[in-house]
Amino acid sequence: MDPLLRELLEHRLDETLFIYHWKRNELILSRKYGYRLLANTNNDYKKIDIHNMLAQGYLFESYEQAIQHAHFALELAKKTANARAVYGLTNYTIPFISAYYRKTEGLVTENKAEQAHIALANGNVEECISILEEFNELTPFQQYYLGMARKDKHLLKQSYQRFIYERDDYFYAKLPLQALNALDQ
């Protein structure tokens, strides 16, 4: 087999395994492939995506590690003038991680759902509910935010089930699961 083709296929397999293990909530394996990809790629656009996913993968463990990867991705996105990545990181990833850890001072986002998440993190429950009630359909994330705001176990259970059955995402399914456990205590 051609060495270049072999290397490209190995990179693609590592990327697939990185995402697969992340969504299955197998973070040690996921990170193994993520860090291997970072070490073996020179493509800044790929590095942005990897750092963004690593940032999200540290969500439940460490604000510092999560936000550090998000900022690495943002720096690369600005350096490469990747407007799509800059927009996504500044309006989705960084606000999401920051709101999860309630570190929202000076944080702004254009995304309405993340505005609701920030309002919730700041204790503005009515504002959160008001924003989310404007949506025609809620994503599992938005259902989680609304369930948290209303302390509604039914919404949180629905969010959990949707993460599992619609998205096959066991990692983010932990969000409503944690909220349900907190409500039961």
C-alpha atoms as a PDB file:
ATOM      1  CA  MET A   1       0.000   0.000   0.000  1.00  0.00           C
ATOM      2  CA  ASP A   2       1.139   3.514  -0.747  1.00  0.00           C
ATOM      3  CA  PRO A   3       2.644   5.034   2.478  1.00  0.00           C
ATOM      4  CA  LEU A   4       0.775   8.342   2.036  1.00  0.00           C
ATOM      5  CA  LEU A   5      -2.555   6.581   1.574  1.00  0.00           C
ATOM      6  CA  ARG A   6      -1.831   4.398   4.598  1.00  0.00           C
ATOM      7  CA  GLU A   7      -1.053   7.437   6.755  1.00  0.00           C
ATOM      8  CA  LEU A   8      -4.216   9.234   5.627  1.00  0.00           C
ATOM      9  CA  LEU A   9      -6.339   6.186   6.412  1.00  0.00           C
ATOM     10  CA  GLU A  10      -4.727   5.866   9.856  1.00  0.00           C
ATOM     11  CA  HIS A  11      -5.487   9.538  10.586  1.00  0.00           C
ATOM     12  CA  ARG A  12      -9.088   9.052   9.480  1.00  0.00           C
ATOM     13  CA  LEU A  13      -9.444   5.952  11.651  1.00  0.00           C
ATOM     14  CA  ASP A  14      -7.969   7.788  14.652  1.00  0.00           C
ATOM     15  CA  GLU A  15     -10.418  10.638  14.105  1.00  0.00           C
ATOM     16  CA  THR A  16     -13.368   8.259  13.891  1.00  0.00           C
ATOM     17  CA  LEU A  17     -12.268   6.419  17.050  1.00  0.00           C
ATOM     18  CA  PHE A  18     -11.703   9.732  18.859  1.00  0.00           C
ATOM     19  CA  ILE A  19     -15.295  10.819  18.240  1.00  0.00           C
ATOM     20  CA  TYR A  20     -16.789   7.351  18.754  1.00  0.00           C
ATOM     21  CA  HIS A  21     -15.195   6.872  22.175  1.00  0.00           C
ATOM     22  CA  TRP A  22     -16.075  10.436  23.213  1.00  0.00           C
ATOM     23  CA  LYS A  23     -19.759   9.931  22.429  1.00  0.00           C
ATOM     24  CA  ARG A  24     -19.704   6.540  24.162  1.00  0.00           C
ATOM     25  CA  ASN A  25     -18.303   8.318  27.242  1.00  0.00           C
ATOM     26  CA  GLU A  26     -15.056   6.346  27.047  1.00  0.00           C
ATOM     27  CA  LEU A  27     -12.875   9.366  27.659  1.00  0.00           C
ATOM     28  CA  ILE A  28      -9.490   7.744  28.251  1.00  0.00           C
ATOM     29  CA  LEU A  29      -9.652   6.028  24.878  1.00  0.00           C
ATOM     30  CA  SER A  30     -11.073   9.131  23.230  1.00  0.00           C
ATOM     31  CA  ARG A  31      -8.265  11.324  24.509  1.00  0.00           C
ATOM     32  CA  LYS A  32      -5.663   8.783  23.430  1.00  0.00           C
ATOM     33  CA  TYR A  33      -6.810   9.202  19.840  1.00  0.00           C
ATOM     34  CA  GLY A  34      -7.323  12.962  20.186  1.00  0.00           C
ATOM     35  CA  TYR A  35      -3.822  13.621  21.456  1.00  0.00           C
ATOM     36  CA  ARG A  36      -2.368  11.269  18.849  1.00  0.00           C
ATOM     37  CA  LEU A  37      -4.159  13.280  16.165  1.00  0.00           C
ATOM     38  CA  LEU A  38      -2.825  16.552  17.568  1.00  0.00           C
ATOM     39  CA  ALA A  39       0.711  15.172  17.557  1.00  0.00           C
ATOM     40  CA  ASN A  40       0.489  13.788  14.032  1.00  0.00           C
ATOM     41  CA  THR A  41      -1.289  16.512  12.093  1.00  0.00           C
ATOM     42  CA  ASN A  42      -0.032  19.764  10.674  1.00  0.00           C
ATOM     43  CA  ASN A  43      -3.481  20.847   9.534  1.00  0.00           C
ATOM     44  CA  ASP A  44      -4.537  23.811  11.675  1.00  0.00           C
ATOM     45  CA  TYR A  45      -8.196  23.368  10.698  1.00  0.00           C
ATOM     46  CA  LYS A  46      -8.118  19.797  11.988  1.00  0.00           C
ATOM     47  CA  LYS A  47      -6.351  20.941  15.175  1.00  0.00           C
ATOM     48  CA  ILE A  48      -9.146  23.465  15.791  1.00  0.00           C
ATOM     49  CA  ASP A  49     -11.743  20.695  15.633  1.00  0.00           C
ATOM     50  CA  ILE A  50      -9.699  18.379  17.850  1.00  0.00           C
ATOM     51  CA  HIS A  51      -9.120  21.038  20.522  1.00  0.00           C
ATOM     52  CA  ASN A  52     -12.827  21.939  20.394  1.00  0.00           C
ATOM     53  CA  MET A  53     -13.832  18.313  20.970  1.00  0.00           C
ATOM     54  CA  LEU A  54     -11.207  17.858  23.689  1.00  0.00           C
ATOM     55  CA  ALA A  55     -12.557  20.997  25.395  1.00  0.00           C
ATOM     56  CA  GLN A  56     -16.024  19.495  25.472  1.00  0.00           C
ATOM     57  CA  GLY A  57     -14.617  16.138  26.573  1.00  0.00           C
ATOM     58  CA  TYR A  58     -13.187  17.729  29.733  1.00  0.00           C
ATOM     59  CA  LEU A  59     -16.531  19.313  30.627  1.00  0.00           C
ATOM     60  CA  PHE A  60     -17.292  17.089  33.619  1.00  0.00           C
ATOM     61  CA  GLU A  61     -13.751  16.997  34.973  1.00  0.00           C
ATOM     62  CA  SER A  62     -12.031  20.344  34.816  1.00  0.00           C
ATOM     63  CA  TYR A  63     -13.035  23.858  33.843  1.00  0.00           C
ATOM     64  CA  GLU A  64      -9.383  24.813  33.389  1.00  0.00           C
ATOM     65  CA  GLN A  65      -8.583  21.973  30.980  1.00  0.00           C
ATOM     66  CA  ALA A  66     -11.834  22.407  29.076  1.00  0.00           C
ATOM     67  CA  ILE A  67     -11.492  26.160  28.646  1.00  0.00           C
ATOM     68  CA  GLN A  68      -7.777  25.851  27.836  1.00  0.00           C
ATOM     69  CA  HIS A  69      -8.518  23.575  24.879  1.00  0.00           C
ATOM     70  CA  ALA A  70     -11.316  25.922  23.780  1.00  0.00           C
ATOM     71  CA  HIS A  71      -8.911  28.874  23.854  1.00  0.00           C
ATOM     72  CA  PHE A  72      -6.239  26.900  21.949  1.00  0.00           C
ATOM     73  CA  ALA A  73      -8.871  26.231  19.278  1.00  0.00           C
ATOM     74  CA  LEU A  74      -9.943  29.883  19.264  1.00  0.00           C
ATOM     75  CA  GLU A  75      -6.340  31.105  18.871  1.00  0.00           C
ATOM     76  CA  LEU A  76      -5.810  28.773  15.912  1.00  0.00           C
ATOM     77  CA  ALA A  77      -9.142  29.799  14.395  1.00  0.00           C
ATOM     78  CA  LYS A  78      -8.196  33.469  14.579  1.00  0.00           C
ATOM     79  CA  LYS A  79      -4.694  32.759  13.247  1.00  0.00           C
ATOM     80  CA  THR A  80      -6.113  30.931  10.229  1.00  0.00           C
ATOM     81  CA  ALA A  81      -8.979  33.424   9.773  1.00  0.00           C
ATOM     82  CA  ASN A  82     -11.485  30.590  10.133  1.00  0.00           C
ATOM     83  CA  ALA A  83     -14.620  32.669  10.723  1.00  0.00           C
ATOM     84  CA  ARG A  84     -16.895  29.625  11.117  1.00  0.00           C
ATOM     85  CA  ALA A  85     -14.718  28.201  13.904  1.00  0.00           C
ATOM     86  CA  VAL A  86     -14.328  31.584  15.642  1.00  0.00           C
ATOM     87  CA  TYR A  87     -18.114  32.006  15.588  1.00  0.00           C
ATOM     88  CA  GLY A  88     -18.772  28.489  16.902  1.00  0.00           C
ATOM     89  CA  LEU A  89     -16.204  28.704  19.668  1.00  0.00           C
ATOM     90  CA  THR A  90     -17.247  32.164  20.870  1.00  0.00           C
ATOM     91  CA  ASN A  91     -20.996  31.559  20.630  1.00  0.00           C
ATOM     92  CA  TYR A  92     -21.332  27.885  21.549  1.00  0.00           C
ATOM     93  CA  THR A  93     -18.339  26.070  23.076  1.00  0.00           C
ATOM     94  CA  ILE A  94     -16.894  28.738  25.369  1.00  0.00           C
ATOM     95  CA  PRO A  95     -20.289  30.004  26.636  1.00  0.00           C
ATOM     96  CA  PHE A  96     -21.480  26.421  27.182  1.00  0.00           C
ATOM     97  CA  ILE A  97     -18.437  25.406  29.222  1.00  0.00           C
ATOM     98  CA  SER A  98     -18.428  28.687  31.139  1.00  0.00           C
ATOM     99  CA  ALA A  99     -22.134  28.510  31.955  1.00  0.00           C
ATOM    100  CA  TYR A 100     -21.790  24.893  33.100  1.00  0.00           C
ATOM    101  CA  TYR A 101     -19.194  26.066  35.628  1.00  0.00           C
ATOM    102  CA  ARG A 102     -21.090  29.306  36.380  1.00  0.00           C
ATOM    103  CA  LYS A 103     -18.137  31.418  35.237  1.00  0.00           C
ATOM    104  CA  THR A 104     -20.173  33.859  33.191  1.00  0.00           C
ATOM    105  CA  GLU A 105     -18.882  37.298  34.109  1.00  0.00           C
ATOM    106  CA  GLY A 106     -18.548  39.384  30.946  1.00  0.00           C
ATOM    107  CA  LEU A 107     -19.661  36.459  28.774  1.00  0.00           C
ATOM    108  CA  VAL A 108     -21.792  37.216  25.713  1.00  0.00           C
ATOM    109  CA  THR A 109     -23.144  35.039  22.934  1.00  0.00           C
ATOM    110  CA  GLU A 110     -25.409  35.540  19.937  1.00  0.00           C
ATOM    111  CA  ASN A 111     -26.933  32.082  20.405  1.00  0.00           C
ATOM    112  CA  LYS A 112     -30.320  32.233  22.145  1.00  0.00           C
ATOM    113  CA  ALA A 113     -30.025  28.776  23.716  1.00  0.00           C
ATOM    114  CA  GLU A 114     -26.661  29.630  25.246  1.00  0.00           C
ATOM    115  CA  GLN A 115     -28.095  32.959  26.411  1.00  0.00           C
ATOM    116  CA  ALA A 116     -30.692  30.888  28.266  1.00  0.00           C
ATOM    117  CA  HIS A 117     -27.933  28.662  29.686  1.00  0.00           C
ATOM    118  CA  ILE A 118     -26.009  31.734  30.884  1.00  0.00           C
ATOM    119  CA  ALA A 119     -29.179  33.181  32.430  1.00  0.00           C
ATOM    120  CA  LEU A 120     -29.729  29.876  34.236  1.00  0.00           C
ATOM    121  CA  ALA A 121     -26.116  29.860  35.463  1.00  0.00           C
ATOM    122  CA  ASN A 122     -26.609  33.391  36.787  1.00  0.00           C
ATOM    123  CA  GLY A 123     -29.789  32.384  38.624  1.00  0.00           C
ATOM    124  CA  ASN A 124     -32.114  34.229  36.228  1.00  0.00           C
ATOM    125  CA  VAL A 125     -34.548  31.331  35.966  1.00  0.00           C
ATOM    126  CA  GLU A 126     -37.444  33.366  34.531  1.00  0.00           C
ATOM    127  CA  GLU A 127     -35.225  34.819  31.788  1.00  0.00           C
ATOM    128  CA  CYS A 128     -34.004  31.319  30.906  1.00  0.00           C
ATOM    129  CA  ILE A 129     -37.555  29.994  30.693  1.00  0.00           C
ATOM    130  CA  SER A 130     -38.715  33.004  28.693  1.00  0.00           C
ATOM    131  CA  ILE A 131     -35.965  32.553  26.098  1.00  0.00           C
ATOM    132  CA  LEU A 132     -36.555  28.819  25.721  1.00  0.00           C
ATOM    133  CA  GLU A 133     -40.337  29.148  25.452  1.00  0.00           C
ATOM    134  CA  GLU A 134     -39.798  31.133  22.219  1.00  0.00           C
ATOM    135  CA  PHE A 135     -38.466  28.004  20.473  1.00  0.00           C
ATOM    136  CA  ASN A 136     -40.888  25.881  18.440  1.00  0.00           C
ATOM    137  CA  GLU A 137     -38.925  22.682  19.091  1.00  0.00           C
ATOM    138  CA  LEU A 138     -36.274  22.060  21.701  1.00  0.00           C
ATOM    139  CA  THR A 139     -33.030  20.166  21.224  1.00  0.00           C
ATOM    140  CA  PRO A 140     -31.964  17.772  23.993  1.00  0.00           C
ATOM    141  CA  PHE A 141     -29.649  20.534  25.302  1.00  0.00           C
ATOM    142  CA  GLN A 142     -32.474  23.063  25.379  1.00  0.00           C
ATOM    143  CA  GLN A 143     -34.757  20.538  27.092  1.00  0.00           C
ATOM    144  CA  TYR A 144     -32.013  20.048  29.677  1.00  0.00           C
ATOM    145  CA  TYR A 145     -31.758  23.828  30.266  1.00  0.00           C
ATOM    146  CA  LEU A 146     -35.544  24.144  30.582  1.00  0.00           C
ATOM    147  CA  GLY A 147     -35.755  21.080  32.837  1.00  0.00           C
ATOM    148  CA  MET A 148     -33.074  22.576  35.065  1.00  0.00           C
ATOM    149  CA  ALA A 149     -34.820  25.950  35.178  1.00  0.00           C
ATOM    150  CA  ARG A 150     -38.202  24.437  36.004  1.00  0.00           C
ATOM    151  CA  LYS A 151     -36.769  21.605  38.132  1.00  0.00           C
ATOM    152  CA  ASP A 152     -38.884  19.359  35.898  1.00  0.00           C
ATOM    153  CA  LYS A 153     -37.909  15.695  36.127  1.00  0.00           C
ATOM    154  CA  HIS A 154     -40.037  14.779  33.114  1.00  0.00           C
ATOM    155  CA  LEU A 155     -38.188  17.225  30.851  1.00  0.00           C
ATOM    156  CA  LEU A 156     -34.842  16.032  32.177  1.00  0.00           C
ATOM    157  CA  LYS A 157     -35.773  12.395  31.555  1.00  0.00           C
ATOM    158  CA  GLN A 158     -36.877  13.268  28.022  1.00  0.00           C
ATOM    159  CA  SER A 159     -33.609  15.093  27.428  1.00  0.00           C
ATOM    160  CA  TYR A 160     -31.660  12.086  28.675  1.00  0.00           C
ATOM    161  CA  GLN A 161     -33.591   9.702  26.444  1.00  0.00           C
ATOM    162  CA  ARG A 162     -33.185  11.945  23.417  1.00  0.00           C
ATOM    163  CA  PHE A 163     -29.423  12.154  23.923  1.00  0.00           C
ATOM    164  CA  ILE A 164     -29.289   8.361  24.033  1.00  0.00           C
ATOM    165  CA  TYR A 165     -31.832   7.351  21.399  1.00  0.00           C
ATOM    166  CA  GLU A 166     -31.677  10.237  18.901  1.00  0.00           C
ATOM    167  CA  ARG A 167     -28.004  11.110  19.130  1.00  0.00           C
ATOM    168  CA  ASP A 168     -26.395   7.976  20.550  1.00  0.00           C
ATOM    169  CA  ASP A 169     -24.531  10.394  22.833  1.00  0.00           C
ATOM    170  CA  TYR A 170     -23.774   8.886  26.219  1.00  0.00           C
ATOM    171  CA  PHE A 171     -21.372  11.698  27.065  1.00  0.00           C
ATOM    172  CA  TYR A 172     -23.887  14.548  26.966  1.00  0.00           C
ATOM    173  CA  ALA A 173     -26.625  12.298  28.372  1.00  0.00           C
ATOM    174  CA  LYS A 174     -24.790  12.789  31.673  1.00  0.00           C
ATOM    175  CA  LEU A 175     -26.042  16.406  31.819  1.00  0.00           C
ATOM    176  CA  PRO A 176     -29.717  15.616  32.486  1.00  0.00           C
ATOM    177  CA  LEU A 177     -28.729  12.539  34.483  1.00  0.00           C
ATOM    178  CA  GLN A 178     -26.677  14.684  36.865  1.00  0.00           C
ATOM    179  CA  ALA A 179     -29.558  17.140  37.151  1.00  0.00           C
ATOM    180  CA  LEU A 180     -32.000  14.336  37.935  1.00  0.00           C
ATOM    181  CA  ASN A 181     -29.679  12.973  40.610  1.00  0.00           C
ATOM    182  CA  ALA A 182     -29.327  16.450  42.129  1.00  0.00           C
ATOM    183  CA  LEU A 183     -33.121  16.856  42.251  1.00  0.00           C
ATOM    184  CA  ASP A 184     -33.458  13.499  44.031  1.00  0.00           C
ATOM    185  CA  GLN A 185     -31.131  14.559  46.837  1.00  0.00           C
END
